[in-house]
């Protein structure tokens, strides 16, 4: 039986960073101000993860659906990303953070792609925390891409269809090199997965906080980890009921 108590630090935390727009609106500011504050927040959250011993942090930074936002907001988000990727490599180096990405990144604007590739190469030797930015990411697209690549291997005669298992699919996902998240945090109180890591979140503990992402800090991260540690993870198994009647 695959049971596990969770009184330990999650190895992998995934975060749906939501509420930037509302945070800005509460202040009478344009939405991009909320995204800017949200981007500033990534550094302290990375540092808190390292302090707590978390090895993988995956942030939902831009979904395949986010292209539907007004053009100026999309352009602003791309500029913010570019700035983050050029300014934060020093922080990553200082903290031992390795940058990675998941998603259809080939469709991102050229300047973002270039900075992304450079930041990934520059931080590849770091080992404390793998920070993965989900960019132009969609969970269904990821599964489609995995199925396509499996089908290709079958067609080439490299893979026997009868041998395809859940493990085969896992190893063809963008996340093949990392463990599934132990803890998913969603800020701003919404109770949705929003097409994020659909396969990988099957047994993940979910922590939803009303805190808007730009206000989310190290204390909130620690509270989420404490919540995770209070959970009884059974992975579909069962805990034996206590025996209440004595047998002869
Ligand atoms: C959701 O808030 C947030 C996003 C769609 C983008 C997340 C992006 C950032 C935090 C900034 C860039 C990140 C990096 C790593 C540089 P929302 O706009 O949907 O908020 P709302 O639901 O209150 O409108």
GROMACS .gro file of N, CA and C in nm, residues 2-90:
model
  267
    2UNK      N    1   0.056   0.217  -0.087
    2UNK     CA    2   0.142   0.334  -0.102
    2UNK      C    3   0.096   0.448  -0.011
    3UNK      N    4   0.111   0.429   0.122
    3UNK     CA    5   0.070   0.536   0.213
    3UNK      C    6   0.192   0.613   0.261
    4UNK      N    7   0.167   0.735   0.306
    4UNK     CA    8   0.279   0.819   0.347
    4UNK      C    9   0.225   0.927   0.440
    5UNK      N   10   0.286   0.947   0.556
    5UNK     CA   11   0.242   1.060   0.638
    5UNK      C   12   0.309   1.183   0.580
    6UNK      N   13   0.242   1.298   0.593
    6UNK     CA   14   0.297   1.417   0.529
    6UNK      C   15   0.364   1.510   0.629
    7UNK      N   16   0.402   1.459   0.747
    7UNK     CA   17   0.471   1.544   0.845
    7UNK      C   18   0.614   1.566   0.801
    8UNK      N   19   0.629   1.606   0.678
    8UNK     CA   20   0.761   1.640   0.628
    8UNK      C   21   0.745   1.749   0.522
    9UNK      N   22   0.855   1.804   0.483
    9UNK     CA   23   0.850   1.918   0.391
    9UNK      C   24   0.816   1.867   0.250
   10UNK      N   25   0.722   1.935   0.182
   10UNK     CA   26   0.694   1.893   0.044
   10UNK      C   27   0.818   1.908  -0.043
   11UNK      N   28   0.843   1.807  -0.123
   11UNK     CA   29   0.959   1.814  -0.212
   11UNK      C   30   0.933   1.912  -0.327
   12UNK      N   31   0.807   1.915  -0.370
   12UNK     CA   32   0.771   1.997  -0.486
   12UNK      C   33   0.642   2.075  -0.455
   13UNK      N   34   0.651   2.206  -0.464
   13UNK     CA   35   0.532   2.292  -0.448
   13UNK      C   36   0.501   2.358  -0.582
   14UNK      N   37   0.374   2.353  -0.620
   14UNK     CA   38   0.329   2.422  -0.742
   14UNK      C   39   0.233   2.533  -0.698
   15UNK      N   40   0.241   2.647  -0.766
   15UNK     CA   41   0.156   2.760  -0.724
   15UNK      C   42   0.082   2.820  -0.844
   16UNK      N   43  -0.050   2.835  -0.826
   16UNK     CA   44  -0.130   2.913  -0.922
   16UNK      C   45  -0.137   3.054  -0.862
   17UNK      N   46  -0.062   3.144  -0.923
   17UNK     CA   47  -0.046   3.280  -0.868
   17UNK      C   48  -0.164   3.365  -0.918
   18UNK      N   49  -0.270   3.373  -0.839
   18UNK     CA   50  -0.391   3.440  -0.886
   18UNK      C   51  -0.420   3.564  -0.799
   19UNK      N   52  -0.489   3.659  -0.858
   19UNK     CA   53  -0.537   3.775  -0.782
   19UNK      C   54  -0.461   3.904  -0.809
   20UNK      N   55  -0.372   3.903  -0.908
   20UNK     CA   56  -0.295   4.025  -0.938
   20UNK      C   57  -0.387   4.140  -0.980
   21UNK      N   58  -0.485   4.106  -1.064
   21UNK     CA   59  -0.577   4.209  -1.116
   21UNK      C   60  -0.659   4.269  -1.003
   22UNK      N   61  -0.711   4.182  -0.915
   22UNK     CA   62  -0.792   4.232  -0.803
   22UNK      C   63  -0.709   4.317  -0.707
   23UNK      N   64  -0.586   4.276  -0.686
   23UNK     CA   65  -0.496   4.351  -0.597
   23UNK      C   66  -0.478   4.494  -0.650
   24UNK      N   67  -0.459   4.504  -0.781
   24UNK     CA   68  -0.442   4.637  -0.842
   24UNK      C   69  -0.574   4.715  -0.836
   25UNK      N   70  -0.684   4.647  -0.865
   25UNK     CA   71  -0.814   4.717  -0.866
   25UNK      C   72  -0.847   4.775  -0.728
   26UNK      N   73  -0.815   4.698  -0.623
   26UNK     CA   74  -0.841   4.746  -0.486
   26UNK      C   75  -0.771   4.879  -0.461
   27UNK      N   76  -0.665   4.906  -0.535
   27UNK     CA   77  -0.587   5.029  -0.516
   27UNK      C   78  -0.616   5.133  -0.625
   28UNK      N   79  -0.708   5.099  -0.715
   28UNK     CA   80  -0.741   5.191  -0.825
   28UNK      C   81  -0.630   5.200  -0.928
   29UNK      N   82  -0.550   5.095  -0.939
   29UNK     CA   83  -0.436   5.093  -1.031
   29UNK      C   84  -0.464   5.003  -1.152
   30UNK      N   85  -0.389   5.021  -1.261
   30UNK     CA   86  -0.407   4.929  -1.376
   30UNK      C   87  -0.360   4.789  -1.340
   31UNK      N   88  -0.416   4.690  -1.408
   31UNK     CA   89  -0.388   4.549  -1.378
   31UNK      C   90  -0.239   4.517  -1.380
   32UNK      N   91  -0.168   4.583  -1.473
   32UNK     CA   92  -0.025   4.551  -1.485
   32UNK      C   93   0.054   4.580  -1.357
   33UNK      N   94   0.007   4.676  -1.278
   33UNK     CA   95   0.073   4.706  -1.150
   33UNK      C   96   0.065   4.582  -1.060
   34UNK      N   97  -0.047   4.512  -1.068
   34UNK     CA   98  -0.062   4.389  -0.989
   34UNK      C   99   0.034   4.282  -1.035
   35UNK      N  100   0.052   4.271  -1.168
   35UNK     CA  101   0.146   4.172  -1.221
   35UNK      C  102   0.289   4.209  -1.180
   36UNK      N  103   0.318   4.341  -1.182
   36UNK     CA  104   0.453   4.385  -1.142
   36UNK      C  105   0.483   4.344  -0.998
   37UNK      N  106   0.385   4.372  -0.910
   37UNK     CA  107   0.406   4.335  -0.769
   37UNK      C  108   0.414   4.183  -0.756
   38UNK      N  109   0.336   4.114  -0.838
   38UNK     CA  110   0.339   3.967  -0.837
   38UNK      C  111   0.477   3.914  -0.878
   39UNK      N  112   0.537   3.978  -0.975
   39UNK     CA  113   0.670   3.934  -1.021
   39UNK      C  114   0.775   3.960  -0.911
   40UNK      N  115   0.760   4.073  -0.839
   40UNK     CA  116   0.854   4.104  -0.729
   40UNK      C  117   0.847   3.998  -0.621
   41UNK      N  118   0.732   3.938  -0.609
   41UNK     CA  119   0.707   3.841  -0.503
   41UNK      C  120   0.778   3.708  -0.523
   42UNK      N  121   0.823   3.682  -0.644
   42UNK     CA  122   0.881   3.551  -0.674
   42UNK      C  123   1.010   3.528  -0.593
   43UNK      N  124   1.090   3.633  -0.582
   43UNK     CA  125   1.219   3.618  -0.512
   43UNK      C  126   1.200   3.577  -0.365
   44UNK      N  127   1.121   3.651  -0.284
   44UNK     CA  128   1.105   3.608  -0.144
   44UNK      C  129   1.043   3.469  -0.131
   45UNK      N  130   0.955   3.433  -0.225
   45UNK     CA  131   0.893   3.299  -0.215
   45UNK      C  132   0.997   3.191  -0.246
   46UNK      N  133   1.085   3.218  -0.344
   46UNK     CA  134   1.195   3.123  -0.372
   46UNK      C  135   1.282   3.108  -0.248
   47UNK      N  136   1.316   3.221  -0.187
   47UNK     CA  137   1.405   3.216  -0.070
   47UNK      C  138   1.339   3.141   0.045
   48UNK      N  139   1.209   3.160   0.062
   48UNK     CA  140   1.138   3.088   0.169
   48UNK      C  141   1.137   2.938   0.139
   49UNK      N  142   1.121   2.901   0.011
   49UNK     CA  143   1.122   2.758  -0.025
   49UNK      C  144   1.257   2.697   0.011
   50UNK      N  145   1.364   2.770  -0.021
   50UNK     CA  146   1.499   2.719   0.008
   50UNK      C  147   1.517   2.704   0.159
   51UNK      N  148   1.472   2.807   0.233
   51UNK     CA  149   1.487   2.802   0.379
   51UNK      C  150   1.412   2.683   0.438
   52UNK      N  151   1.300   2.646   0.377
   52UNK     CA  152   1.219   2.535   0.429
   52UNK      C  153   1.266   2.399   0.377
   53UNK      N  154   1.355   2.399   0.278
   53UNK     CA  155   1.406   2.272   0.224
   53UNK      C  156   1.325   2.214   0.109
   54UNK      N  157   1.245   2.300   0.044
   54UNK     CA  158   1.168   2.257  -0.073
   54UNK      C  159   1.264   2.251  -0.193
   55UNK      N  160   1.257   2.145  -0.272
   55UNK     CA  161   1.353   2.129  -0.382
   55UNK      C  162   1.302   2.178  -0.517
   56UNK      N  163   1.171   2.181  -0.535
   56UNK     CA  164   1.112   2.219  -0.664
   56UNK      C  165   0.996   2.316  -0.641
   57UNK      N  166   0.998   2.425  -0.715
   57UNK     CA  167   0.888   2.523  -0.709
   57UNK      C  168   0.844   2.549  -0.853
   58UNK      N  169   0.717   2.524  -0.881
   58UNK     CA  170   0.667   2.545  -1.017
   58UNK      C  171   0.558   2.652  -1.014
   59UNK      N  172   0.578   2.757  -1.092
   59UNK     CA  173   0.486   2.872  -1.091
   59UNK      C  174   0.412   2.883  -1.224
   60UNK      N  175   0.281   2.898  -1.214
   60UNK     CA  176   0.197   2.913  -1.334
   60UNK      C  177   0.203   3.061  -1.375
   61UNK      N  178   0.294   3.095  -1.463
   61UNK     CA  179   0.320   3.236  -1.495
   61UNK      C  180   0.242   3.285  -1.617
   62UNK      N  181   0.215   3.195  -1.713
   62UNK     CA  182   0.138   3.238  -1.831
   62UNK      C  183   0.075   3.114  -1.895
   63UNK      N  184  -0.057   3.112  -1.897
   63UNK     CA  185  -0.125   2.993  -1.950
   63UNK      C  186  -0.155   3.011  -2.099
   64UNK      N  187  -0.189   2.901  -2.164
   64UNK     CA  188  -0.226   2.910  -2.306
   64UNK      C  189  -0.352   2.996  -2.323
   65UNK      N  190  -0.432   3.005  -2.217
   65UNK     CA  191  -0.556   3.085  -2.223
   65UNK      C  192  -0.527   3.235  -2.204
   66UNK      N  193  -0.411   3.267  -2.144
   66UNK     CA  194  -0.382   3.408  -2.114
   66UNK      C  195  -0.362   3.494  -2.240
   67UNK      N  196  -0.341   3.431  -2.357
   67UNK     CA  197  -0.330   3.509  -2.482
   67UNK      C  198  -0.460   3.583  -2.511
   68UNK      N  199  -0.572   3.537  -2.450
   68UNK     CA  200  -0.702   3.600  -2.478
   68UNK      C  201  -0.717   3.733  -2.407
   69UNK      N  202  -0.623   3.768  -2.320
   69UNK     CA  203  -0.633   3.897  -2.248
   69UNK      C  204  -0.607   4.013  -2.345
   70UNK      N  205  -0.644   4.136  -2.307
   70UNK     CA  206  -0.620   4.249  -2.397
   70UNK      C  207  -0.473   4.255  -2.438
   71UNK      N  208  -0.448   4.297  -2.563
   71UNK     CA  209  -0.312   4.294  -2.619
   71UNK      C  210  -0.211   4.368  -2.531
   72UNK      N  211  -0.254   4.482  -2.472
   72UNK     CA  212  -0.156   4.558  -2.392
   72UNK      C  213  -0.120   4.484  -2.264
   73UNK      N  214  -0.215   4.404  -2.211
   73UNK     CA  215  -0.183   4.327  -2.089
   73UNK      C  216  -0.086   4.213  -2.123
   74UNK      N  217  -0.111   4.146  -2.238
   74UNK     CA  218  -0.021   4.037  -2.280
   74UNK      C  219   0.119   4.094  -2.304
   75UNK      N  220   0.124   4.209  -2.375
   75UNK     CA  221   0.255   4.269  -2.404
   75UNK      C  222   0.325   4.308  -2.273
   76UNK      N  223   0.249   4.361  -2.178
   76UNK     CA  224   0.306   4.400  -2.048
   76UNK      C  225   0.359   4.279  -1.973
   77UNK      N  226   0.285   4.169  -1.979
   77UNK     CA  227   0.331   4.046  -1.910
   77UNK      C  228   0.460   3.993  -1.973
   78UNK      N  229   0.468   4.001  -2.108
   78UNK     CA  230   0.589   3.953  -2.176
   78UNK      C  231   0.710   4.040  -2.140
   79UNK      N  232   0.687   4.172  -2.131
   79UNK     CA  233   0.798   4.262  -2.092
   79UNK      C  234   0.845   4.234  -1.950
   80UNK      N  235   0.746   4.208  -1.865
   80UNK     CA  236   0.775   4.178  -1.724
   80UNK      C  237   0.859   4.051  -1.714
   81UNK      N  238   0.823   3.955  -1.795
   81UNK     CA  239   0.897   3.827  -1.797
   81UNK      C  240   1.041   3.848  -1.842
   82UNK      N  241   1.052   3.928  -1.950
   82UNK     CA  242   1.185   3.958  -2.004
   82UNK      C  243   1.272   4.024  -1.897
   83UNK      N  244   1.209   4.122  -1.827
   83UNK     CA  245   1.283   4.193  -1.722
   83UNK      C  246   1.321   4.097  -1.609
   84UNK      N  247   1.224   4.013  -1.570
   84UNK     CA  248   1.250   3.917  -1.462
   84UNK      C  249   1.367   3.827  -1.500
   85UNK      N  250   1.367   3.780  -1.625
   85UNK     CA  251   1.470   3.685  -1.667
   85UNK      C  252   1.608   3.750  -1.676
   86UNK      N  253   1.612   3.880  -1.706
   86UNK     CA  254   1.744   3.943  -1.713
   86UNK      C  255   1.791   3.988  -1.575
   87UNK      N  256   1.696   4.028  -1.488
   87UNK     CA  257   1.738   4.084  -1.358
   87UNK      C  258   1.757   3.978  -1.250
   88UNK      N  259   1.690   3.865  -1.263
   88UNK     CA  260   1.687   3.772  -1.149
   88UNK      C  261   1.789   3.657  -1.156
   89UNK      N  262   1.869   3.655  -1.263
   89UNK     CA  263   1.971   3.549  -1.269
   89UNK      C  264   2.069   3.564  -1.152
   90UNK      N  265   2.099   3.691  -1.114
   90UNK     CA  266   2.190   3.715  -1.002
   90UNK      C  267   2.131   3.657  -0.873
   0.00000   0.00000   0.00000
